[in-house]
Structure formats: structure tokens, C-alpha cells
C-alpha positions as MATLAB code, in Angstrom:
seq = 'MRNTAKITTAVLAAGALTLGLSACGSDKSSSASDTSGPLVVAASPTPHAEILDYIKDNLAKKAGLDLQVKEFTDYVTPNTATEDGSVGANYFQNQPYLDDFNKKNGTHIVPVVTVHLEPLGLYSHKIKKTDELKSGATVAVPNDTVNEARALKLLASKGLITLKDGAGNSATAQDIAKNPKNLKFKELEAAQTPRSLDDVDAAVINGNYAISSGLKPAKEALFLESATNNPYGNFLAVKKGNESDPRVKKLAKLLTSPEVKKFIEDKYAGSVIPSF';
ca = [
       0.007   -0.001    0.001;
       2.756    2.460    0.960;
       4.822    1.814   -2.187;
       1.799    1.964   -4.483;
       0.614    5.185   -2.946;
       4.054    6.765   -3.184;
       4.343    5.835   -6.852;
       0.899    7.306   -7.494;
       1.861   10.469   -5.653;
       5.032   10.771   -7.686;
       3.164   10.339  -10.963;
       0.512   12.876   -9.987;
       3.147   15.267   -8.764;
       5.072   14.974  -12.018;
       1.900   15.734  -13.923;
       1.090   18.647  -11.667;
       4.615   19.976  -12.043;
       4.319   19.754  -15.839;
       1.088   21.732  -15.668;
       2.593   24.201  -13.201;
       5.640   24.755  -15.409;
       3.530   25.194  -18.519;
       1.393   27.684  -16.618;
       4.413   29.575  -15.344;
       6.603   29.106  -18.424;
       8.320   32.348  -19.171;
       7.220   33.683  -15.757;
      10.029   31.716  -14.086;
      12.389   34.664  -13.950;
       9.696   37.077  -12.800;
       8.540   34.784   -9.982;
      11.936   34.092   -8.489;
      14.869   36.040   -9.964;
      13.342   39.390  -10.938;
      12.252   40.897   -7.646;
      10.463   43.719   -9.506;
       7.927   41.284  -10.916;
       4.970   39.618   -9.219;
       5.559   37.190   -6.373;
       4.040   33.849   -7.370;
       3.211   31.668   -4.347;
       2.352   27.955   -4.559;
      -0.290   27.009   -1.987;
      -2.756   24.323   -0.998;
      -6.299   25.458   -1.841;
      -7.600   25.425    1.747;
      -6.842   27.362    3.870;
      -3.541   28.583    2.414;
      -4.721   29.921   -0.948;
      -7.812   31.380    0.710;
      -5.639   33.311    3.146;
      -3.377   34.510    0.311;
      -6.396   35.496   -1.786;
      -7.657   37.596    1.143;
      -4.301   39.367    1.228;
      -4.290   39.808   -2.547;
      -7.783   41.286   -2.572;
      -7.559   43.443    0.544;
      -4.006   44.213    1.663;
      -1.404   43.655   -1.069;
      -2.030   46.731   -3.196;
      -1.600   49.153   -0.264;
       1.601   47.348    0.699;
       2.940   47.607   -2.850;
       2.931   43.881   -3.408;
       1.943   42.243   -6.708;
       0.854   38.808   -5.479;
      -0.144   35.824   -7.609;
      -1.470   32.624   -6.067;
      -1.018   29.236   -7.743;
      -2.918   26.321   -6.201;
      -1.590   22.768   -5.936;
      -3.409   19.817   -4.351;
      -0.359   17.665   -3.634;
       2.440   18.041   -1.060;
       5.341   17.616   -3.523;
       5.049   20.072   -6.411;
       5.004   23.298   -4.310;
       8.523   22.493   -3.065;
       9.942   21.303   -6.396;
       8.514   24.388   -8.115;
      10.033   26.639   -5.438;
      13.367   24.883   -5.786;
      13.515   25.281   -9.583;
      12.256   28.878   -9.531;
       8.902   28.261  -11.199;
       7.365   30.000   -8.196;
       8.913   32.423   -5.752;
       7.577   30.926   -2.535;
       5.175   28.367   -1.135;
       2.737   28.189    1.747;
       1.448   24.732    2.736;
       3.814   22.839    5.040;
       5.304   22.434    8.499;
       8.881   22.067    9.730;
       9.029   18.259   10.227;
       7.613   17.739    6.698;
      10.054   20.221    5.184;
      13.025   18.713    6.985;
      12.116   15.270    5.651;
      11.475   16.594    2.132;
      14.774   18.478    1.889;
      16.691   15.425    3.142;
      15.081   13.036    0.708;
      15.046   15.298   -2.337;
      18.198   17.394   -1.986;
      16.154   20.605   -2.051;
      17.057   23.805   -0.232;
      13.723   25.184    0.982;
      13.688   27.238    4.200;
      10.895   28.720    6.330;
      10.289   32.453    6.468;
       7.436   32.986    8.939;
       4.962   30.657   10.686;
       1.327   31.644   10.121;
      -1.146   29.039   11.376;
      -1.837   25.567   12.705;
      -4.325   23.116   11.217;
      -4.885   20.586   13.997;
      -4.796   16.989   12.781;
      -7.937   15.142   13.781;
      -9.667   11.769   13.980;
     -12.989   11.588   12.154;
     -15.630    8.947   11.579;
     -18.949    8.429    9.803;
     -19.627    5.312   11.895;
     -18.990    6.222   15.506;
     -19.599    9.241   17.744;
     -16.827    8.709   20.286;
     -13.578    6.768   20.373;
     -14.616    4.170   22.929;
     -17.053    2.907   20.280;
     -14.124    1.720   18.162;
     -14.432   -2.052   18.070;
     -11.593   -4.548   18.233;
     -10.038   -4.911   14.813;
     -11.403   -1.571   13.546;
      -9.675   -0.043   10.506;
      -8.217    3.454   10.783;
      -6.981    5.328    7.722;
      -3.799    7.376    8.148;
      -1.779    9.554    5.725;
       1.000    7.568    4.064;
       3.735   10.249    3.808;
       6.469    9.803    6.388;
       5.841   12.825    8.600;
       2.046   12.838    8.548;
       1.808    9.112    9.285;
       4.034    9.553   12.306;
       1.990   12.592   13.311;
      -1.231   10.570   13.020;
       0.151    7.737   15.141;
       1.345   10.222   17.783;
      -2.151   11.701   17.882;
      -3.701    8.252   18.429;
      -1.095    7.509   21.093;
      -1.861   10.774   22.892;
      -5.456    9.550   23.343;
      -4.403    6.098   24.576;
      -5.566    4.149   21.532;
      -2.060    2.836   20.902;
       1.377    3.056   22.530;
       4.471    3.788   20.428;
       7.887    2.326   21.080;
      10.361    4.503   22.917;
      12.174    6.760   20.511;
       9.535    6.623   17.771;
       9.950    9.991   16.101;
       8.865   11.842   12.952;
       9.306    8.755   10.785;
       7.229    6.356   12.931;
       5.074    3.802   11.125;
       2.712    1.084   12.296;
       5.811   -1.055   12.853;
       6.680    1.256   15.758;
       3.503    0.449   17.686;
       4.361   -1.237   20.995;
       0.823   -1.773   22.266;
      -2.419   -1.936   20.308;
      -5.130   -2.983   22.797;
      -7.970   -2.677   20.245;
      -5.959   -4.484   17.560;
      -6.557   -1.567   15.225;
      -5.712   -2.048   11.570;
      -4.155    0.812    9.642;
      -4.910    1.721    6.035;
      -2.183    3.969    4.584;
      -3.519    6.460    2.020;
      -2.301    9.572    0.273;
      -3.225   12.386    2.671;
      -5.656   13.955    0.166;
      -7.590   10.676   -0.025;
      -8.240   10.240    3.700;
     -11.511   12.233    3.790;
     -12.895   10.105    0.942;
     -12.169    6.954    2.916;
     -14.610    7.732    5.715;
     -17.375    5.556    4.280;
     -14.983    2.604    3.888;
     -13.100    2.635    7.200;
     -14.144    2.929   10.822;
     -12.217    6.166   11.345;
      -9.582    8.281    9.605;
      -6.873   10.670   10.740;
      -7.164   13.661    8.402;
      -4.986   16.735    7.885;
      -6.773   19.980    8.682;
      -6.604   21.436    5.172;
      -8.077   18.321    3.589;
     -10.741   18.068    6.290;
     -11.871   21.651    5.639;
     -11.779   21.343    1.858;
     -13.911   18.187    2.025;
     -16.608   19.992    4.012;
     -15.730   18.747    7.483;
     -15.660   21.164   10.407;
     -12.701   20.126   12.560;
     -13.611   22.171   15.612;
     -17.079   20.574   15.720;
     -16.876   17.214   13.932;
     -13.539   15.694   14.891;
     -13.637   12.970   17.523;
     -10.534   14.686   18.819;
      -7.890   17.126   17.586;
      -4.228   17.789   18.264;
      -3.475   20.251   21.017;
      -2.278   23.631   19.775;
       0.044   24.029   22.766;
       3.743   23.677   21.828;
       2.672   22.107   18.564;
       5.611   21.787   16.082;
       3.372   21.533   13.010;
       2.626   25.214   12.322;
       2.372   26.033    8.619;
       4.695   28.670    7.215;
       5.674   30.708    4.195;
       8.801   29.142    2.635;
      11.321   30.052   -0.062;
      14.456   28.626   -1.632;
      17.470   29.395    0.552;
      18.926   32.732   -0.410;
      15.583   34.338   -1.221;
      14.618   35.226    2.359;
      15.616   38.863    1.819;
      13.544   39.279   -1.345;
      11.555   42.479   -0.590;
       8.392   40.902   -1.982;
       8.761   37.973    0.439;
       9.334   40.340    3.337;
       6.164   42.253    2.453;
       4.126   39.032    2.244;
       5.562   37.753    5.534;
       4.506   40.971    7.264;
       0.995   40.780    5.796;
       0.599   37.085    6.690;
       1.177   37.953   10.340;
      -0.894   41.121   10.396;
      -3.886   41.756   12.689;
      -6.132   41.754    9.633;
      -5.079   38.229    8.646;
      -5.371   36.988   12.224;
      -8.975   38.218   12.354;
      -9.723   36.718    8.935;
      -8.469   33.298   10.067;
     -10.358   33.415   13.344;
     -13.613   34.573   11.751;
     -13.553   32.282    8.717;
     -12.343   29.047   10.270;
     -13.819   29.275   13.777;
     -11.138   27.259   15.533;
     -10.471   24.786   12.726;
      -7.424   26.856   11.746;
      -5.541   28.611   14.541;
      -3.251   31.640   14.046;
       0.307   31.005   15.263;
       1.314   34.640   15.792;
];
């Protein structure tokens, strides 16, 4: 399951990158090298692109920023496009994911400013509370390294499983020390986890995919990650060396403005939490 899903992700990402490059084409220099041109930012549709669109429509002009938002639905292409200069920045990921991505892909992406947290949550169409999970129940989890580990840590924090000592940001089901309910784990591409809810007993779903699928994390999750000392805040990122780009500095300031904080709080009602 893990290998198949990774191959599928790679194929989709390659296709998305081809589309992204064809869309950017000659804009490559203007998005990354020419700091007088528009800043093109790759983002997940929800909530990242929505937040950027709010800035574009309400704040960017006054700040002297020409902002363009390019949406991607996978977790690979935004970084590869930032690395090759097809876009000037991206906004979709957290530090553990970026560390893992840079290590595996030889990329040089760095964070600029942390903006928000999307708490990971456990959801179900079949039960109303976790003690209703039966022995042998199937739980879907994201299959990428960091998010699978994050999902397992979430389940462990609620006592559903116990992880082996030292299980870190690359933990898999093989690192489960105790599994009193004999839960079975179905590894899926993160974007597919909301669609699995009718086929599994429960699913651990990333906040952005939960929101984009119509779920309301603050109300509908069986439980969510705690926001306290959470290392998974999402940030604006660029290729190393571009941190001082004046366009990036302007966007970083706008992303952490009082106006954006209010927009996030009003629009997402606790399902997305400002980190500034």
C-alpha cells in the first residue's frame, strides 16, 4: 500500500509539475529572480490559498505587493517548483515535513514565517466517540512519512495505541508497541483520507483536507491535536537565499498582520488557529 501510494503520488506530482511549469513558463524569472515582478506563491487550496487571496484582494495593493497565487493539491510540487524557480515561494507545510522533504530530495527550501496551525484530527462516519471503536477496527492514516508519524502520535496521545520509545517523525505502524484494540491501519495519500470515511471505521485527516472536504474540525472531529507547543505550524517558505527578497518580506509581514489573524479566526472558527 505504501509503495503503491508513493508511486501514485510521484506520478501525480510529475503531472502537476508539468502543468505548473507550462502555466508559469516564461514567468520563471519574474517569480523568483526578478524581484520587480509579481511574487508567485504555490499554496494548498484550503486554507492557504484562501488566506493568500484575502491578502491579494484586501492588503497587497496598499503594501505595494503584486501577489499571484497558484494552487496545488499535492504536497510535492510546491517544493519542487520553489526549488527550480517556477514560483517564488510556497505556503502549505510544517517544519518536520520540510526537513524530511529536503533530506530526501536534496532541495534547499527554508521557512520564512509561521502563520497558522491546522490541527490533525480523527474523524468517523460510523462512531460518535472513540470508545465505540471495536476490536479490529480499521483506521486510515496519511502515508507520507511525517504525517503518518503525526497521526500515530495523535492516536497515542489519546491512549488508543502506545508507540515504542524513541519513535519519532518517521514512525510507522511497525513502531506500535501496544495496540489494545488491535486496530488495523490503512495507509492512504493524505488527500484521499476524507474520501475513505465511508470505507473505514475512522480516519486521521490533515486539517486542510478536512476543511476542503466539508468537514468542520472544531465541531466534527472525535478529537484534535493540542495547539500548545505544537511543532506543526504552517509557514511561508522560499528557496534558501531568497529570504531577503523584498516581496517575500512584504508578504511575511501581511501574513502575520492583525487583519489576517482576524480573517483566520472569523472564517475558520477554531479549525485553523493563528500562530502569531
